[in-house]
Amino acid sequence: MNNIQFTPKDILERAFTQKMRGYDPNEVDTFLDGIIKDYQAFDSELTNLKNENDQLKMEIQRLKQSGGSFNEPRVAPSGYFDDSNSTPSSQDTLGRTRIENELLKRVSNLEQRVFGSTEGPSSIDRF
């Protein structure tokens, strides 16, 4: 993220000199206003994705630390909490594995969207 050259404020405050046969200043200003709005939307989306990425990483860490314990609420891939406190069965263990795989895929996809990808699909996509 250190390679960003302009903030929305930089774009807004940029003034250009006028030449005899230059562009229409009103048209340029209108276009730059649109760029500023897009830039702000991208910045907001990036912030949201970073926050979601952090939350998913914390959830993965919590799942790893809980081991086989199903007493804490779990987040299902659909995003709903499953707070059943039943004894884990083989089906629960399979469900937990699927949840962990889904979370790992989400984190991987978020990292690729946030930080870009210089390689092909990650090995996590094979699950």
PDB file of N, CA and C in Angstrom, residues 3-39:
ATOM      1  N   ASN A   3       2.715   2.308  -2.258  1.00  0.00           N
ATOM      2  CA  ASN A   3       2.946   2.837  -3.599  1.00  0.00           C
ATOM      3  C   ASN A   3       1.807   3.734  -4.079  1.00  0.00           C
ATOM      4  N   ILE A   4       0.926   4.173  -3.185  1.00  0.00           N
ATOM      5  CA  ILE A   4      -0.162   5.074  -3.556  1.00  0.00           C
ATOM      6  C   ILE A   4       0.398   6.482  -3.677  1.00  0.00           C
ATOM      7  N   GLN A   5       0.153   7.112  -4.811  1.00  0.00           N
ATOM      8  CA  GLN A   5       0.712   8.437  -5.064  1.00  0.00           C
ATOM      9  C   GLN A   5      -0.225   9.570  -4.654  1.00  0.00           C
ATOM     10  N   PHE A   6      -1.528   9.377  -4.788  1.00  0.00           N
ATOM     11  CA  PHE A   6      -2.462  10.465  -4.567  1.00  0.00           C
ATOM     12  C   PHE A   6      -3.561  10.063  -3.587  1.00  0.00           C
ATOM     13  N   THR A   7      -3.931  11.006  -2.745  1.00  0.00           N
ATOM     14  CA  THR A   7      -5.097  10.834  -1.890  1.00  0.00           C
ATOM     15  C   THR A   7      -6.269  11.529  -2.577  1.00  0.00           C
ATOM     16  N   PRO A   8      -7.491  11.251  -2.151  1.00  0.00           N
ATOM     17  CA  PRO A   8      -8.620  11.982  -2.737  1.00  0.00           C
ATOM     18  C   PRO A   8      -8.458  13.490  -2.590  1.00  0.00           C
ATOM     19  N   LYS A   9      -7.863  13.936  -1.486  1.00  0.00           N
ATOM     20  CA  LYS A   9      -7.640  15.371  -1.273  1.00  0.00           C
ATOM     21  C   LYS A   9      -6.646  15.920  -2.302  1.00  0.00           C
ATOM     22  N   ASP A  10      -5.578  15.157  -2.603  1.00  0.00           N
ATOM     23  CA  ASP A  10      -4.605  15.586  -3.614  1.00  0.00           C
ATOM     24  C   ASP A  10      -5.284  15.805  -4.965  1.00  0.00           C
ATOM     25  N   ILE A  11      -6.150  14.884  -5.323  1.00  0.00           N
ATOM     26  CA  ILE A  11      -6.844  14.982  -6.608  1.00  0.00           C
ATOM     27  C   ILE A  11      -7.768  16.194  -6.613  1.00  0.00           C
ATOM     28  N   LEU A  12      -8.482  16.382  -5.504  1.00  0.00           N
ATOM     29  CA  LEU A  12      -9.434  17.488  -5.411  1.00  0.00           C
ATOM     30  C   LEU A  12      -8.741  18.843  -5.488  1.00  0.00           C
ATOM     31  N   GLU A  13      -7.600  18.975  -4.840  1.00  0.00           N
ATOM     32  CA  GLU A  13      -6.928  20.268  -4.756  1.00  0.00           C
ATOM     33  C   GLU A  13      -5.968  20.541  -5.911  1.00  0.00           C
ATOM     34  N   ARG A  14      -5.781  19.606  -6.791  1.00  0.00           N
ATOM     35  CA  ARG A  14      -4.847  19.790  -7.910  1.00  0.00           C
ATOM     36  C   ARG A  14      -5.388  20.837  -8.874  1.00  0.00           C
ATOM     37  N   ALA A  15      -4.570  21.817  -9.181  1.00  0.00           N
ATOM     38  CA  ALA A  15      -4.955  22.867 -10.133  1.00  0.00           C
ATOM     39  C   ALA A  15      -4.015  22.798 -11.333  1.00  0.00           C
ATOM     40  N   PHE A  16      -4.558  23.029 -12.499  1.00  0.00           N
ATOM     41  CA  PHE A  16      -3.783  22.996 -13.733  1.00  0.00           C
ATOM     42  C   PHE A  16      -3.791  24.384 -14.373  1.00  0.00           C
ATOM     43  N   THR A  17      -2.739  24.680 -15.082  1.00  0.00           N
ATOM     44  CA  THR A  17      -2.705  25.954 -15.790  1.00  0.00           C
ATOM     45  C   THR A  17      -3.543  25.844 -17.054  1.00  0.00           C
ATOM     46  N   GLN A  18      -4.134  26.962 -17.444  1.00  0.00           N
ATOM     47  CA  GLN A  18      -4.971  26.961 -18.637  1.00  0.00           C
ATOM     48  C   GLN A  18      -4.160  27.457 -19.826  1.00  0.00           C
ATOM     49  N   LYS A  19      -4.327  26.786 -20.930  1.00  0.00           N
ATOM     50  CA  LYS A  19      -3.674  27.159 -22.191  1.00  0.00           C
ATOM     51  C   LYS A  19      -4.751  27.626 -23.161  1.00  0.00           C
ATOM     52  N   MET A  20      -4.310  28.179 -24.222  1.00  0.00           N
ATOM     53  CA  MET A  20      -5.230  28.722 -25.213  1.00  0.00           C
ATOM     54  C   MET A  20      -6.159  27.645 -25.772  1.00  0.00           C
ATOM     55  N   ARG A  21      -5.635  26.510 -26.119  1.00  0.00           N
ATOM     56  CA  ARG A  21      -6.434  25.441 -26.724  1.00  0.00           C
ATOM     57  C   ARG A  21      -6.486  24.204 -25.821  1.00  0.00           C
ATOM     58  N   GLY A  22      -6.660  24.393 -24.544  1.00  0.00           N
ATOM     59  CA  GLY A  22      -6.658  23.285 -23.588  1.00  0.00           C
ATOM     60  C   GLY A  22      -8.026  22.638 -23.469  1.00  0.00           C
ATOM     61  N   TYR A  23      -8.143  21.778 -22.502  1.00  0.00           N
ATOM     62  CA  TYR A  23      -9.398  21.085 -22.226  1.00  0.00           C
ATOM     63  C   TYR A  23     -10.356  22.010 -21.485  1.00  0.00           C
ATOM     64  N   ASP A  24     -11.635  21.674 -21.548  1.00  0.00           N
ATOM     65  CA  ASP A  24     -12.658  22.422 -20.826  1.00  0.00           C
ATOM     66  C   ASP A  24     -12.486  22.158 -19.337  1.00  0.00           C
ATOM     67  N   PRO A  25     -12.170  23.202 -18.541  1.00  0.00           N
ATOM     68  CA  PRO A  25     -11.923  23.001 -17.101  1.00  0.00           C
ATOM     69  C   PRO A  25     -13.114  22.368 -16.371  1.00  0.00           C
ATOM     70  N   ASN A  26     -14.328  22.706 -16.745  1.00  0.00           N
ATOM     71  CA  ASN A  26     -15.501  22.128 -16.092  1.00  0.00           C
ATOM     72  C   ASN A  26     -15.598  20.629 -16.367  1.00  0.00           C
ATOM     73  N   GLU A  27     -15.290  20.223 -17.593  1.00  0.00           N
ATOM     74  CA  GLU A  27     -15.330  18.806 -17.949  1.00  0.00           C
ATOM     75  C   GLU A  27     -14.253  18.032 -17.187  1.00  0.00           C
ATOM     76  N   VAL A  28     -13.072  18.618 -17.088  1.00  0.00           N
ATOM     77  CA  VAL A  28     -11.975  17.979 -16.355  1.00  0.00           C
ATOM     78  C   VAL A  28     -12.339  17.860 -14.870  1.00  0.00           C
ATOM     79  N   ASP A  29     -12.896  18.928 -14.293  1.00  0.00           N
ATOM     80  CA  ASP A  29     -13.287  18.897 -12.879  1.00  0.00           C
ATOM     81  C   ASP A  29     -14.347  17.829 -12.620  1.00  0.00           C
ATOM     82  N   THR A  30     -15.315  17.723 -13.507  1.00  0.00           N
ATOM     83  CA  THR A  30     -16.368  16.718 -13.356  1.00  0.00           C
ATOM     84  C   THR A  30     -15.773  15.314 -13.397  1.00  0.00           C
ATOM     85  N   PHE A  31     -14.857  15.106 -14.341  1.00  0.00           N
ATOM     86  CA  PHE A  31     -14.205  13.806 -14.454  1.00  0.00           C
ATOM     87  C   PHE A  31     -13.389  13.493 -13.199  1.00  0.00           C
ATOM     88  N   LEU A  32     -12.636  14.473 -12.704  1.00  0.00           N
ATOM     89  CA  LEU A  32     -11.820  14.255 -11.510  1.00  0.00           C
ATOM     90  C   LEU A  32     -12.699  14.017 -10.278  1.00  0.00           C
ATOM     91  N   ASP A  33     -13.869  14.660 -10.217  1.00  0.00           N
ATOM     92  CA  ASP A  33     -14.799  14.392  -9.117  1.00  0.00           C
ATOM     93  C   ASP A  33     -15.220  12.923  -9.112  1.00  0.00           C
ATOM     94  N   GLY A  34     -15.466  12.371 -10.294  1.00  0.00           N
ATOM     95  CA  GLY A  34     -15.802  10.954 -10.401  1.00  0.00           C
ATOM     96  C   GLY A  34     -14.654  10.065  -9.962  1.00  0.00           C
ATOM     97  N   ILE A  35     -13.455  10.435 -10.318  1.00  0.00           N
ATOM     98  CA  ILE A  35     -12.271   9.669  -9.907  1.00  0.00           C
ATOM     99  C   ILE A  35     -12.130   9.695  -8.389  1.00  0.00           C
ATOM    100  N   ILE A  36     -12.368  10.853  -7.783  1.00  0.00           N
ATOM    101  CA  ILE A  36     -12.275  10.965  -6.326  1.00  0.00           C
ATOM    102  C   ILE A  36     -13.279  10.036  -5.657  1.00  0.00           C
ATOM    103  N   LYS A  37     -14.520  10.014  -6.152  1.00  0.00           N
ATOM    104  CA  LYS A  37     -15.541   9.137  -5.573  1.00  0.00           C
ATOM    105  C   LYS A  37     -15.131   7.672  -5.693  1.00  0.00           C
ATOM    106  N   ASP A  38     -14.625   7.279  -6.867  1.00  0.00           N
ATOM    107  CA  ASP A  38     -14.161   5.898  -7.053  1.00  0.00           C
ATOM    108  C   ASP A  38     -13.006   5.581  -6.108  1.00  0.00           C
ATOM    109  N   TYR A  39     -12.084   6.511  -5.995  1.00  0.00           N
ATOM    110  CA  TYR A  39     -10.916   6.324  -5.144  1.00  0.00           C
ATOM    111  C   TYR A  39     -11.342   6.120  -3.698  1.00  0.00           C
TER     112      TYR A  39
END
